[in-house]
Tab-separated table of C-alpha atoms and ligand atoms in Angstrom:
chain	number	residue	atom	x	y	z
A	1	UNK	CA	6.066	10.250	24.534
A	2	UNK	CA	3.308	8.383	22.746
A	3	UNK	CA	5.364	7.084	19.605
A	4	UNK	CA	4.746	10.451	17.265
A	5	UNK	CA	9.011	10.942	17.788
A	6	UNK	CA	11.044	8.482	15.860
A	7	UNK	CA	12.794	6.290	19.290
A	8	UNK	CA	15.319	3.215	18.312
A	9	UNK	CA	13.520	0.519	20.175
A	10	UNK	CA	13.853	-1.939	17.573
A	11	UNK	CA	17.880	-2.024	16.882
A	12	UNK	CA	19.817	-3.914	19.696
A	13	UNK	CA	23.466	-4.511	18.375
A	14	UNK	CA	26.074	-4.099	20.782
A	15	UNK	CA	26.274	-0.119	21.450
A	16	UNK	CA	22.708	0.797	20.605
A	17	UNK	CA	20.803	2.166	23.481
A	18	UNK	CA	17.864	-0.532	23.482
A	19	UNK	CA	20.733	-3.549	23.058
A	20	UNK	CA	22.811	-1.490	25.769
A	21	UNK	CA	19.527	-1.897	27.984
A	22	UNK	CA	18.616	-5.598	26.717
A	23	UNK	CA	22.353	-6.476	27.656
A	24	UNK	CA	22.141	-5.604	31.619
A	25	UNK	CA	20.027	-8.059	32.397
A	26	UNK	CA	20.276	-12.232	32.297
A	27	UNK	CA	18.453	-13.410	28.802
A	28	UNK	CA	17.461	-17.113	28.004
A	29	UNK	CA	18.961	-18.215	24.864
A	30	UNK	CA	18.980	-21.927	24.696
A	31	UNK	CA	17.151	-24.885	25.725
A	32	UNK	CA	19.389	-27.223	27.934
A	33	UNK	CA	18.210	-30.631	26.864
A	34	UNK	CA	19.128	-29.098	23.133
A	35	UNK	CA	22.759	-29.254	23.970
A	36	UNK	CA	24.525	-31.935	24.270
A	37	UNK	CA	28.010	-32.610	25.273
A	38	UNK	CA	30.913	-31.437	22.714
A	39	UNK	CA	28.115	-30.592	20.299
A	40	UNK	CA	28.816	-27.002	19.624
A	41	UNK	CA	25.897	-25.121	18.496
A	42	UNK	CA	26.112	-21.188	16.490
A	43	UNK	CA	23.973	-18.803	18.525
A	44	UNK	CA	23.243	-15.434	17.505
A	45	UNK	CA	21.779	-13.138	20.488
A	46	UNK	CA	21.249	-9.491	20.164
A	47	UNK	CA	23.127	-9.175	16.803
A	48	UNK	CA	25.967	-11.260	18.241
A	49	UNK	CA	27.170	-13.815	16.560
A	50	UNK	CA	28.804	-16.307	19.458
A	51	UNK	CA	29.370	-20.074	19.885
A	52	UNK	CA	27.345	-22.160	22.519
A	53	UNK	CA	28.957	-25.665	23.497
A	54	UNK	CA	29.066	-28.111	26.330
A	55	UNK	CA	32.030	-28.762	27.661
A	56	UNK	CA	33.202	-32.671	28.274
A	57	UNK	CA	32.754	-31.575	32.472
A	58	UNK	CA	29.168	-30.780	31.457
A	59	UNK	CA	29.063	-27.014	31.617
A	60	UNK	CA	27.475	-25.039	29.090
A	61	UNK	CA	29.904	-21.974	27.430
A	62	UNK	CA	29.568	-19.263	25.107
A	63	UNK	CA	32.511	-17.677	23.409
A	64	UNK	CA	33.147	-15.599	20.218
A	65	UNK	CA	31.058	-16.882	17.207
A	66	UNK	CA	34.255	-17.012	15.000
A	67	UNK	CA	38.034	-18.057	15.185
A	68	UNK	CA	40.079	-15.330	15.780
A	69	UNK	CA	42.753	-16.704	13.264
A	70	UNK	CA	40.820	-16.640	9.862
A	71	UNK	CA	37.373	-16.086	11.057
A	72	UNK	CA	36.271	-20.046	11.248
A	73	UNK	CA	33.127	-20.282	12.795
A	74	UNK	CA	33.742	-22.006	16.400
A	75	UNK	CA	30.542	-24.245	16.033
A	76	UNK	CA	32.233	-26.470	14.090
A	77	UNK	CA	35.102	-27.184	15.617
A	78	UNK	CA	36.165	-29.972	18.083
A	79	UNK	CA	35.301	-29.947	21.982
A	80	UNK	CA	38.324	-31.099	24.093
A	81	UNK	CA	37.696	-30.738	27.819
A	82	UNK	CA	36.030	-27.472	29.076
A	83	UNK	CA	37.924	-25.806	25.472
A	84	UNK	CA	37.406	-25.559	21.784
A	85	UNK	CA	39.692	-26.384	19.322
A	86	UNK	CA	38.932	-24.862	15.697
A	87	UNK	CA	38.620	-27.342	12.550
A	88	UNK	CA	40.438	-25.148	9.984
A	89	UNK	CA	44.223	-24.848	12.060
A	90	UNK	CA	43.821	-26.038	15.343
A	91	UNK	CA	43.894	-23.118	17.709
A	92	UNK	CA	42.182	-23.737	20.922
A	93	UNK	CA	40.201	-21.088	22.867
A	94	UNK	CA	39.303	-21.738	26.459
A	95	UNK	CA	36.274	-20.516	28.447
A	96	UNK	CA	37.275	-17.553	28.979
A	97	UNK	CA	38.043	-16.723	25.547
A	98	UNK	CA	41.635	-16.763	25.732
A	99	UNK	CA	43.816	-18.561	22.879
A	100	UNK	CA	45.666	-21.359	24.726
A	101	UNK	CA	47.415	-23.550	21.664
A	102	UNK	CA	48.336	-22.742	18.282
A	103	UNK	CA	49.948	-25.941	17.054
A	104	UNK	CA	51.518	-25.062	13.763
A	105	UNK	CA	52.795	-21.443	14.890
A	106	UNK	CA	56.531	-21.504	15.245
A	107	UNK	CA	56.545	-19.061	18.222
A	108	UNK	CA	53.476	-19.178	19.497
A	109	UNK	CA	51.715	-15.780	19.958
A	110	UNK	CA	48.498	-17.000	21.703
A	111	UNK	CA	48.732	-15.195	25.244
A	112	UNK	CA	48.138	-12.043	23.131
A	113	UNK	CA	44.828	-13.301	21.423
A	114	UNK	CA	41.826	-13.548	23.637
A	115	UNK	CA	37.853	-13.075	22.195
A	116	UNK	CA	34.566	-12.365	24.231
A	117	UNK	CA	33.015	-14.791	26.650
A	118	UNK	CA	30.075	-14.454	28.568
A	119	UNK	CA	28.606	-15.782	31.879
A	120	UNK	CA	26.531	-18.505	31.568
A	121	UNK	CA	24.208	-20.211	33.683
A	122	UNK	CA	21.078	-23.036	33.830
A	123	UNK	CA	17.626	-22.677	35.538
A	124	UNK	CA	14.525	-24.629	34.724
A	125	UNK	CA	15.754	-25.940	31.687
A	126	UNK	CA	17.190	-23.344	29.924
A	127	UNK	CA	20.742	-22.058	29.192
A	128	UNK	CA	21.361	-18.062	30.590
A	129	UNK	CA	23.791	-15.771	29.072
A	130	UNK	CA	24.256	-12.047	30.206
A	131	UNK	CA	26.134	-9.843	27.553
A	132	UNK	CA	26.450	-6.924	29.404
A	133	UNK	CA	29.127	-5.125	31.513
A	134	UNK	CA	30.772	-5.809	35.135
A	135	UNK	CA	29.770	-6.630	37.758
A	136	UNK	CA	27.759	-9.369	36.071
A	137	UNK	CA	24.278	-9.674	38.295
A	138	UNK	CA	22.802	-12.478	40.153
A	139	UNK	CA	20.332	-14.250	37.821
A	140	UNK	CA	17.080	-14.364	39.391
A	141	UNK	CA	15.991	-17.517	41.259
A	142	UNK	CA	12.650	-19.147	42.776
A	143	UNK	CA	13.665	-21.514	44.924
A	144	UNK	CA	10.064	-22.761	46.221
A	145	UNK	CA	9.359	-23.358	42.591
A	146	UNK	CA	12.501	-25.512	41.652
A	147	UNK	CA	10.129	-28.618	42.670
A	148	UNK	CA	7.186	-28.423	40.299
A	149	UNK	CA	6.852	-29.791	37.272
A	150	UNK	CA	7.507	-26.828	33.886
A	151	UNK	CA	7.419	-26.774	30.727
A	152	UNK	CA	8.805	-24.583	27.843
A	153	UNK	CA	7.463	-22.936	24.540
A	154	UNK	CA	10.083	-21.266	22.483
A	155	UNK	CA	9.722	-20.305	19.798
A	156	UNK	CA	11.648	-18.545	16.533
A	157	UNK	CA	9.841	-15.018	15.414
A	158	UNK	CA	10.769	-13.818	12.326
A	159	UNK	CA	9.970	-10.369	13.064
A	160	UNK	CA	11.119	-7.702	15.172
A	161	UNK	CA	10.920	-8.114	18.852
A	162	UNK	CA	9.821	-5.384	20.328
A	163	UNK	CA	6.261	-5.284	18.981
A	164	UNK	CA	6.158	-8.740	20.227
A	165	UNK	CA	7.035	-7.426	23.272
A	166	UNK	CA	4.667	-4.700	22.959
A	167	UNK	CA	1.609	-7.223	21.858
A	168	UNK	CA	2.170	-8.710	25.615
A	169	UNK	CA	0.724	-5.897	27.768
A	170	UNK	CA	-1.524	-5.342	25.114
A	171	UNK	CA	-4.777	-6.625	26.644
A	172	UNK	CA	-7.380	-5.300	24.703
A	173	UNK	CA	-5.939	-7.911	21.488
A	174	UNK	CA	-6.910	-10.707	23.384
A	175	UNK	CA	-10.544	-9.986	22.659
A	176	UNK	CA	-10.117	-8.824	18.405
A	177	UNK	CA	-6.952	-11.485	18.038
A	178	UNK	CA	-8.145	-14.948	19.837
A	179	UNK	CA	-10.898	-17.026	18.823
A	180	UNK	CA	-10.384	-18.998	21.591
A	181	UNK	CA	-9.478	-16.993	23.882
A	182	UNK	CA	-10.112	-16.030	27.976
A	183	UNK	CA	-12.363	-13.215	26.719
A	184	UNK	CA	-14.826	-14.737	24.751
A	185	UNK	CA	-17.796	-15.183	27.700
A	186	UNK	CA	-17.480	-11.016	28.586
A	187	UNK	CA	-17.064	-10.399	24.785
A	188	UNK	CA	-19.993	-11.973	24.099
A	189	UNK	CA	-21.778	-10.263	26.900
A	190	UNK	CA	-21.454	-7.044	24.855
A	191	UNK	CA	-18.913	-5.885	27.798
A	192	UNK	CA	-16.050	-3.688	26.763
A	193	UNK	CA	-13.033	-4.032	29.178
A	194	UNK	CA	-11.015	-1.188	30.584
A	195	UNK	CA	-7.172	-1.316	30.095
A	196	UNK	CA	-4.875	0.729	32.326
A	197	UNK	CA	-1.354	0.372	33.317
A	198	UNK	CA	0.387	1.908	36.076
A	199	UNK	CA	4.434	2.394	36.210
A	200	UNK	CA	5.948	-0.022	39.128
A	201	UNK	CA	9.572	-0.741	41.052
A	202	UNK	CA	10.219	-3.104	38.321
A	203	UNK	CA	8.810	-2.163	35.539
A	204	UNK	CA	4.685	-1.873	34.745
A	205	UNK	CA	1.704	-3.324	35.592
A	206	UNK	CA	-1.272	-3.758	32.844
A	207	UNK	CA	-4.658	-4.202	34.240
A	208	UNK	CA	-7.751	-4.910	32.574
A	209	UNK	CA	-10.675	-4.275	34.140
A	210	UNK	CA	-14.416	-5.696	32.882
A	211	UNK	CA	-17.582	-4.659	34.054
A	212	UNK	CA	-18.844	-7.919	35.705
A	213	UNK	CA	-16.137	-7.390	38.227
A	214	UNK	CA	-13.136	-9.531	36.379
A	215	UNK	CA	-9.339	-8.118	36.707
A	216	UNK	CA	-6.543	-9.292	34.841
A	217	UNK	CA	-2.977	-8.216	35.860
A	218	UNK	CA	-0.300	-8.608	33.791
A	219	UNK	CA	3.600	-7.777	34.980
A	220	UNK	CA	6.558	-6.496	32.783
A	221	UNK	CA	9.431	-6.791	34.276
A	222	UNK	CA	11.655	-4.237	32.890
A	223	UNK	CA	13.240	-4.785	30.095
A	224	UNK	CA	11.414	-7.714	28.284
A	225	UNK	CA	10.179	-9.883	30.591
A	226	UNK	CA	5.873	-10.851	31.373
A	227	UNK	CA	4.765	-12.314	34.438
A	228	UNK	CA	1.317	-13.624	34.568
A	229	UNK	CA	-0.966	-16.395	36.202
A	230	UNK	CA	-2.431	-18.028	33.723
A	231	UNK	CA	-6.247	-17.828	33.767
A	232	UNK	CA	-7.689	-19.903	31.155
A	233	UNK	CA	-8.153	-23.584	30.023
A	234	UNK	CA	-5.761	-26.283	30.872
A	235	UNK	CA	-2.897	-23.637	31.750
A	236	UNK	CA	-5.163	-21.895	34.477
A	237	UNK	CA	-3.362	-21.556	37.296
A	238	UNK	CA	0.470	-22.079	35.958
A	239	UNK	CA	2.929	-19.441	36.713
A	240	UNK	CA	3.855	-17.811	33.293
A	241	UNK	CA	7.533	-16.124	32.526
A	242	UNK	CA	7.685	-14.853	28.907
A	243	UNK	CA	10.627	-13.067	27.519
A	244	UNK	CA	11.230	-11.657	23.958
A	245	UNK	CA	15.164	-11.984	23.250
A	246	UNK	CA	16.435	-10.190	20.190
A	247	UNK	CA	18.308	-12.940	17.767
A	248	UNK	CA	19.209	-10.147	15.317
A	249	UNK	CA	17.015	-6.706	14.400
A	250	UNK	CA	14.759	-9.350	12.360
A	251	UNK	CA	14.029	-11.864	14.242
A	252	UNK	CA	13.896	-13.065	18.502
A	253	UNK	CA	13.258	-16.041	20.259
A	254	UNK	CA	9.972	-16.182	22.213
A	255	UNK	CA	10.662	-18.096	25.521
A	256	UNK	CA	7.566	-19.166	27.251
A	257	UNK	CA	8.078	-20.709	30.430
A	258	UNK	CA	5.060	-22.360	32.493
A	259	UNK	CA	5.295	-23.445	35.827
A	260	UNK	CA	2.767	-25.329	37.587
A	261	UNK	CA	2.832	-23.765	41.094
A	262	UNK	CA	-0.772	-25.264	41.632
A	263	UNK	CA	-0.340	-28.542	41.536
A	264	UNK	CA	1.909	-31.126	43.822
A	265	UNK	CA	5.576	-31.823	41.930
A	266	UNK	CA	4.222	-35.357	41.008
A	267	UNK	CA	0.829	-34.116	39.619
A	268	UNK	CA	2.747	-31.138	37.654
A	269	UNK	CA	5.642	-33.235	36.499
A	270	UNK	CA	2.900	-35.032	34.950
A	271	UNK	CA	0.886	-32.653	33.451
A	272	UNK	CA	3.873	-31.021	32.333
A	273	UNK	CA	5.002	-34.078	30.659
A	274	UNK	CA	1.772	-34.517	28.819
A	275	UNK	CA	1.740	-31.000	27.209
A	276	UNK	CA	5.112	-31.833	25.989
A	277	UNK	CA	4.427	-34.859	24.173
A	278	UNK	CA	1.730	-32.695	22.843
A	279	UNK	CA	3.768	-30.178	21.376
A	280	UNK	CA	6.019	-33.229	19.850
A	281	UNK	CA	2.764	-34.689	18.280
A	282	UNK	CA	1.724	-30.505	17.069
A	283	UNK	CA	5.324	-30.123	15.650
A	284	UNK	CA	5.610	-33.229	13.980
A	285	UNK	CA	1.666	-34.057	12.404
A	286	UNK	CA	0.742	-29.857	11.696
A	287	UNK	CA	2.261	-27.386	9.540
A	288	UNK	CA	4.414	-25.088	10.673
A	289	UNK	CA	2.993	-21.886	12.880
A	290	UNK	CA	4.819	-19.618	9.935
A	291	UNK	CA	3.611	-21.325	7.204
A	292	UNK	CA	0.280	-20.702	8.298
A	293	UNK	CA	1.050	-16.916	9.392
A	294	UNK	CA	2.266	-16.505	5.493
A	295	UNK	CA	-0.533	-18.266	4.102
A	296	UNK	CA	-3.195	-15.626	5.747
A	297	UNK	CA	-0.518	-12.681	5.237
A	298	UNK	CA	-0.175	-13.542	1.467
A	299	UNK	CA	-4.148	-13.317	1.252
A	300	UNK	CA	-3.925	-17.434	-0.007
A	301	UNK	CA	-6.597	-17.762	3.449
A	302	UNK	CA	-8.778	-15.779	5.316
A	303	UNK	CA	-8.132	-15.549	9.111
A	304	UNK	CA	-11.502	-17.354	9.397
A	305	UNK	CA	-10.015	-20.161	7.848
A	306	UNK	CA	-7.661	-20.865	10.207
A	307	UNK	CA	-7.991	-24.206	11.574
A	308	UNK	CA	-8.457	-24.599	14.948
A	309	UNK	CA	-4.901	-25.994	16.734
A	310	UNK	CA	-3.610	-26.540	20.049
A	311	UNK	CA	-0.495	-23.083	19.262
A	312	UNK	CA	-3.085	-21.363	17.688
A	313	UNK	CA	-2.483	-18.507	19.884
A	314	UNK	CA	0.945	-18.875	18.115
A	315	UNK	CA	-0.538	-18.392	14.609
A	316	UNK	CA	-3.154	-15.611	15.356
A	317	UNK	CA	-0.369	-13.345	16.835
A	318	UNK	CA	2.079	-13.988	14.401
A	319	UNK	CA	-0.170	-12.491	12.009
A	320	UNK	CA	-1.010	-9.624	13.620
A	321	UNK	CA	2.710	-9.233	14.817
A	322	UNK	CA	3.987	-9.591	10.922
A	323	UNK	CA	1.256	-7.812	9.950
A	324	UNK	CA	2.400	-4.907	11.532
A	325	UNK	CA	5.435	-4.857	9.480
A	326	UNK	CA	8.998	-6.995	10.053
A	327	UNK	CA	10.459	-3.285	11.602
A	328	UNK	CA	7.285	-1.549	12.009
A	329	UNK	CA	7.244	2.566	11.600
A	330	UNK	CA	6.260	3.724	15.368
A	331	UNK	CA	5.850	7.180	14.309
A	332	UNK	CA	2.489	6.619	12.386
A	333	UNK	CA	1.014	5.201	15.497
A	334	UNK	CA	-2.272	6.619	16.841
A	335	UNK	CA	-2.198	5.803	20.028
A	336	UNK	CA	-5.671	5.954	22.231
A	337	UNK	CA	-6.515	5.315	26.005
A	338	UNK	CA	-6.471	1.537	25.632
A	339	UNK	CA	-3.025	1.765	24.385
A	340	UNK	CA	-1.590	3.016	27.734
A	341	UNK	CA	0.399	0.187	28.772
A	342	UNK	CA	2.316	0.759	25.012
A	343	UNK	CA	2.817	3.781	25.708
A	344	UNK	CA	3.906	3.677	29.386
A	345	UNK	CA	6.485	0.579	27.997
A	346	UNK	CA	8.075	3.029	25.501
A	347	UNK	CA	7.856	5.762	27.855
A	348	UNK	CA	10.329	3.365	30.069
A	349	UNK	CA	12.095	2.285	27.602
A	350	UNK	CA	13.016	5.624	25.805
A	351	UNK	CA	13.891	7.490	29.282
A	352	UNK	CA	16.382	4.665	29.832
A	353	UNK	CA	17.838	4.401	26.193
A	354	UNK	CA	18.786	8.161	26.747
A	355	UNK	CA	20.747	8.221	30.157
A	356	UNK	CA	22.399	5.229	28.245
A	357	UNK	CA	23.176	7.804	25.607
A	358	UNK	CA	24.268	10.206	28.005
A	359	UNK	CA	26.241	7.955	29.925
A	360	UNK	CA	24.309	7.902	32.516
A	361	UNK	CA	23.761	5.054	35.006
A	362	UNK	CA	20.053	3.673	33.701
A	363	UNK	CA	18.056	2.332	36.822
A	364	UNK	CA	18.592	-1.159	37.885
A	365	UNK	CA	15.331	-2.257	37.327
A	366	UNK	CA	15.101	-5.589	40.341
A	367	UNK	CA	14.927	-8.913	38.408
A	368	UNK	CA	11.685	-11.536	38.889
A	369	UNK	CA	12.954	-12.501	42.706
A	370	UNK	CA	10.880	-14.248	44.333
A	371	UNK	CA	9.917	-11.452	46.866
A	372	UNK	CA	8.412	-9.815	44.220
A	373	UNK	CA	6.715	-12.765	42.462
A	374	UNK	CA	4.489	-13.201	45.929
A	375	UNK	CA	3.776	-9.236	46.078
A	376	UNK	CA	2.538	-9.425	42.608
A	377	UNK	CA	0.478	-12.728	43.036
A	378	UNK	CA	-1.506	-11.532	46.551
A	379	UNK	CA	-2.003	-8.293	44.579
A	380	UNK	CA	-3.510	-10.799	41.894
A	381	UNK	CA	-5.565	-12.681	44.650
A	382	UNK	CA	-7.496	-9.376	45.927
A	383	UNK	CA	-10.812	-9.332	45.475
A	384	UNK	CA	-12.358	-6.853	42.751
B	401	FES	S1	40.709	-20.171	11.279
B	401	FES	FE1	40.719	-21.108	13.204
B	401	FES	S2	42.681	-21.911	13.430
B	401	FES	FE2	42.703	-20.949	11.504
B	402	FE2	FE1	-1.967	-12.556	21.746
């Protein structure tokens, strides 16, 4: 399978075989520190449209995006103790989705009207939601990492996500796409780089291979999750979790989390600190990353144009990523032997979108543990 059959990757509403897939496994959706108490946020997550609020005891929820009565959205309505009581006739809906109170209903029916919930959890800052069916699995957790200091990057993608996803184990981009980017020095030493990937326990491995002796590894963890050590600049040496999460069949959230493993807690809390006042003074003094990403697109600038910016990774693969199309058409493709991490990904993906079909069980992929985190980083530390 190298893309020349027409496979759904891109549509992940509940029932579709790539949001059946997306669904078994834990997906950030939220930053913690962006939810307050009884401040109920909408949240739309693989097509879903749900309700995300903090209880007054703290803990984060996610119910039904909509009142079961009239079809109220939830966000709006009032948070009384770990429930939610909706602004247009009062019903209240527990965590667990059940209807508890409707105050104006003579005989009150609500034991018979219940809507979804999902599991929730935190880690590192961001809020956890699984959508898919029982037994609801562990969420991965790195214990000898809770110390050091992390930041996030998340970002909204108005595009697709699974040529996002895609773009990750695509190696050979890194030298066409960034200006500024780790492959510059062998780039400009005429060296072409070899890209390979190999299919693993979890997922895939992407390696790319240059002729002065350099290897880069990059990690998917099956279904849409990149593990990497960063290599370059002022992020060398962080631990790097990225994962693409479907918002609708237009758009996903890109959560970038970096972890600085290499430093003491103090010294990373630090650092960590500093890049996010950073990205407060980017957000708040630059245009936005999509403005710019339109402004090439719509042929007002040329890419060399571009000024130079601490996200501009952001902006250069937005425009390749739109560029591609919102939904792009895989069948067209013309895959080559660079491409073989792409085409080992949809390989994976398409043989598990079809025992979903069938109704068969798909494998169970093992999440990042930390086990596997260490296998992959002393594989990383070998010497080429
Ligand atoms: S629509 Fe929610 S109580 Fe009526
Ligand atoms: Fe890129």
């Amino acid at each position: 399978m190298s893309g020349s059959t027409h496979v759904d990757f891109e549509h992940t509403g509940p029932g579709l075989p790539a949001g059946e897939l997306l669904r078994r496994y834990w997906q950030p959706v939220f930053v913690s520190e962006e939810l307050p108490v009884a401040h109920p946020k909408p949240l739309k997550i693989l097509g879903e449209e749900l309700t995300l609020y903090r209880g007054e005891d703290k803990v984060a929820r996610i119910i039904d995006g909509r009142c079961p009565h009239r079809g109220l959205v939830m966000s709006v309505g009032k948070v009384e103790g770990d429930s939610i009581r909706c602004r247009y006739h009062g019903w209240k809906i527990d965590p667990t989705g059940q209807c508890v109170e409707q105050p104006f209903e003579p005989k009150s029916f609500a034991a018979k009207v219940r809507v979804r919930s999902y599991p929730v959890e935190e880690y590192f800052g961001l809020i956890w939601a699984y959508l898919g069916p029982a037994p609801t699995p562990p969420l991965p957790r790195w214990p000898s990492l809770e110390q050091c200091g992390y930041f996030h990057v998340v970002e909204l993608r108005k595009w697709n996500y699974f040529h996002d996803l895609e773009n990750t184990v695509d190696d050979v981009h890194q030298r066409w796409v960034h200006a500024e980017g780790i492959y510059q020095d062998a780039a400009n030493a005429g060296q072409i780089p070899a890209a390979t990937a190999l299919e693993t326990e979890y997922g895939l491995m992407q390696y790319t291979s240059f002729p002065n002796g350099y290897l880069r590894k990059l990690a998917l963890f099956m279904p849409n999750m990149l593990y990497f050590t960063s290599g370059a600049g002022m992020l060398r040496g962080f631990k790097s979790f990225l994962w693409n999460v479907p918002v609708d069949d237009v758009s996903h959230k890109m959560f970038f989390l970096l972890v600085a493993a290499h430093l003491s807690p103090e010294d990373g809390r630090d650092v960590a600190e500093g890049v996010r006042s950073g990205m407060r003074y980017v957000a708040s003094s630059l245009p936005p990353v999509e403005q710019v990403i339109q402004s090439v697109l719509s042929g007002e600038k040329r890419w060399e144009d571009i000024e130079s910016r601490p996200d501009l990774l952001l902006i250069e693969d937005g425009i390749v990523l739109v560029g591609q199309g919102i939904i792009p058409d895989r069948s067209k493709n013309r895959l080559g032997a660079s491409d073989a991490a792409i085409i080992l990904l949809r390989k994976l993906y398409t043989r598990e979108m079809s025992r979903i079909e069938k109704g068969e069980q798909p494998t169970a992929f093992p999440g990042p543990d930390e086990q596997l985190l260490a296998q992959i980083d002393e594989f990383q530390a070998e010497p080429v």
